[in-house]
Phi, psi and omega in degrees: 000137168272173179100016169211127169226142171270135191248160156230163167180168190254132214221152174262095181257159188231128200233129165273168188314321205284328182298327180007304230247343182211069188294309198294327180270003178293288163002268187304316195340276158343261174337325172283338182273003142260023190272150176063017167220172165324050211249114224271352159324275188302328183053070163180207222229105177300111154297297186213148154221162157211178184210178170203123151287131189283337188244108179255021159218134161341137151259152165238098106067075183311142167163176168295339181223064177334130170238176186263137184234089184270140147184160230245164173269110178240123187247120153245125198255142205223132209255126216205063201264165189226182157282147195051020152280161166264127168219204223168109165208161174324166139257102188258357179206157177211121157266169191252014168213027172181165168231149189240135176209137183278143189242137182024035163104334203226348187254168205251146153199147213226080179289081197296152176328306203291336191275345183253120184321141193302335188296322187268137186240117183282121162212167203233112171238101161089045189064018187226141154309105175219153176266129164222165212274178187251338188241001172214125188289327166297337175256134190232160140231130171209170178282178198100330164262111169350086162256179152262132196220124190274118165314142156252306163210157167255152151253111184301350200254326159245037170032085180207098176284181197226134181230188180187149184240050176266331188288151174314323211233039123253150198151210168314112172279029119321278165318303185299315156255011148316292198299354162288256174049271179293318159301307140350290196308310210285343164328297200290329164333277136353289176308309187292335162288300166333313186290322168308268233290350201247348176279311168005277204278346187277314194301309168309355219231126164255160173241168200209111161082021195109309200275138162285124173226120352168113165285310214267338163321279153341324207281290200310293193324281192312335168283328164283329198290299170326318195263015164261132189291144247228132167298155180275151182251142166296000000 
């Protein structure tokens, strides 16, 4: 999925003073209350981290409330979407004017009607709400189901994307991926007849100086010459 990257970078954490005695957990402290938000540092979404201190001994921090300046190496892996990435989420709700979807478990995203390619038709089957295609019977969205989707926009303050299905090679990723799957296969196909047809045409065809020339032409022509009968004189 796009829209994840590892960032590293070298960062200054400020510890009070009471913490002294337990910096590495001081740390992680810091550090989690940047899990699951914006961080305009980063310009994305912290997931996970890990560090290492680089300094192991502390400066302390002049002010009304001196703190400790620890710092550290931190590799963050950052959830960072843009417009027209592709990304992959749950379906947690289906309208007869949206599809609704969770992204890793915590972002919102939203495919509004106008956004959904004219091939999905909304209809309620066996009492449940679904888009289903008009030209492969097998592809549903309904909830539950895994799709792909194209950003349209983010809203950063409440991590809430605008999504869109116009494109083809979005939708189920179940379908989507049988339906490479086999356009692969029929691919290698294709390719494999081209290979035939041309060992073929190598096995028929001999060359002499560069030019090609035809064994079964050649074949014919000399068969015809034998069998032809010396004309009558007049």
């Amino acid at each position: 999925m796009e829209g994840l990257k590892v960032s590293e970078a070298k960062m200054m954490v400020y510890i009070h003073p009471s913490k002294s005695t337990k910096i590495y957990d001081a740390i992680l402290r810091e550090l989690s209350s940047l899990l699951f938000k914006f961080n305009e540092n980063f310009n994305g979404v912290v997931l996970a981290y890990e560090f290492d201190i680089l300094d192991k001994s502390a400066r302390i921090l002049n002010g009304i409330h001196p703190y400790i300046g620890v710092r550290i190496n931190a590799k963050s892996l950052i959830f960072s979407p843009k417009p027209d990435m592709l990304l992959e989420g749950k379906v947690v709700k289906v309208t007869q004017g949206s599809i609704h979807v969770i992204v890793l478990g915590f972002a919102s995203a939203i495919i509004p009607e106008q956004d959904i390619r004219d091939e999905f038709v909304y209809k309620i089957k066996h009492e449940e709400e679904v888009f289903s295609s008009k030209f492969h019977k097998r592809h549903v969205i309904k909830v539950g189901t895994m799709i792909r989707f194209l950003v349209k926009s983010l809203d950063e303050e409440i991590l809430h994307i605008s999504g869109s299905l116009m494109p083809a090679h979005t939708g189920c990723i179940c379908w989507l991926a049988r339906h490479l799957e086999d356009g692969a296969v029929t691919e290698r196909s294709k390719k494999k007849k081209r290979e035939n047809e041309e060992e073929s045409i190598l096995q028929d065809h001999g060359t002499v100086s560069g030019e090609a020339l035809s064994v079964k032409d050649d074949h014919r022509i000399k068969k015809s010459k034998k069998g032809k009968r010396p004309k009558a004189e007049s």
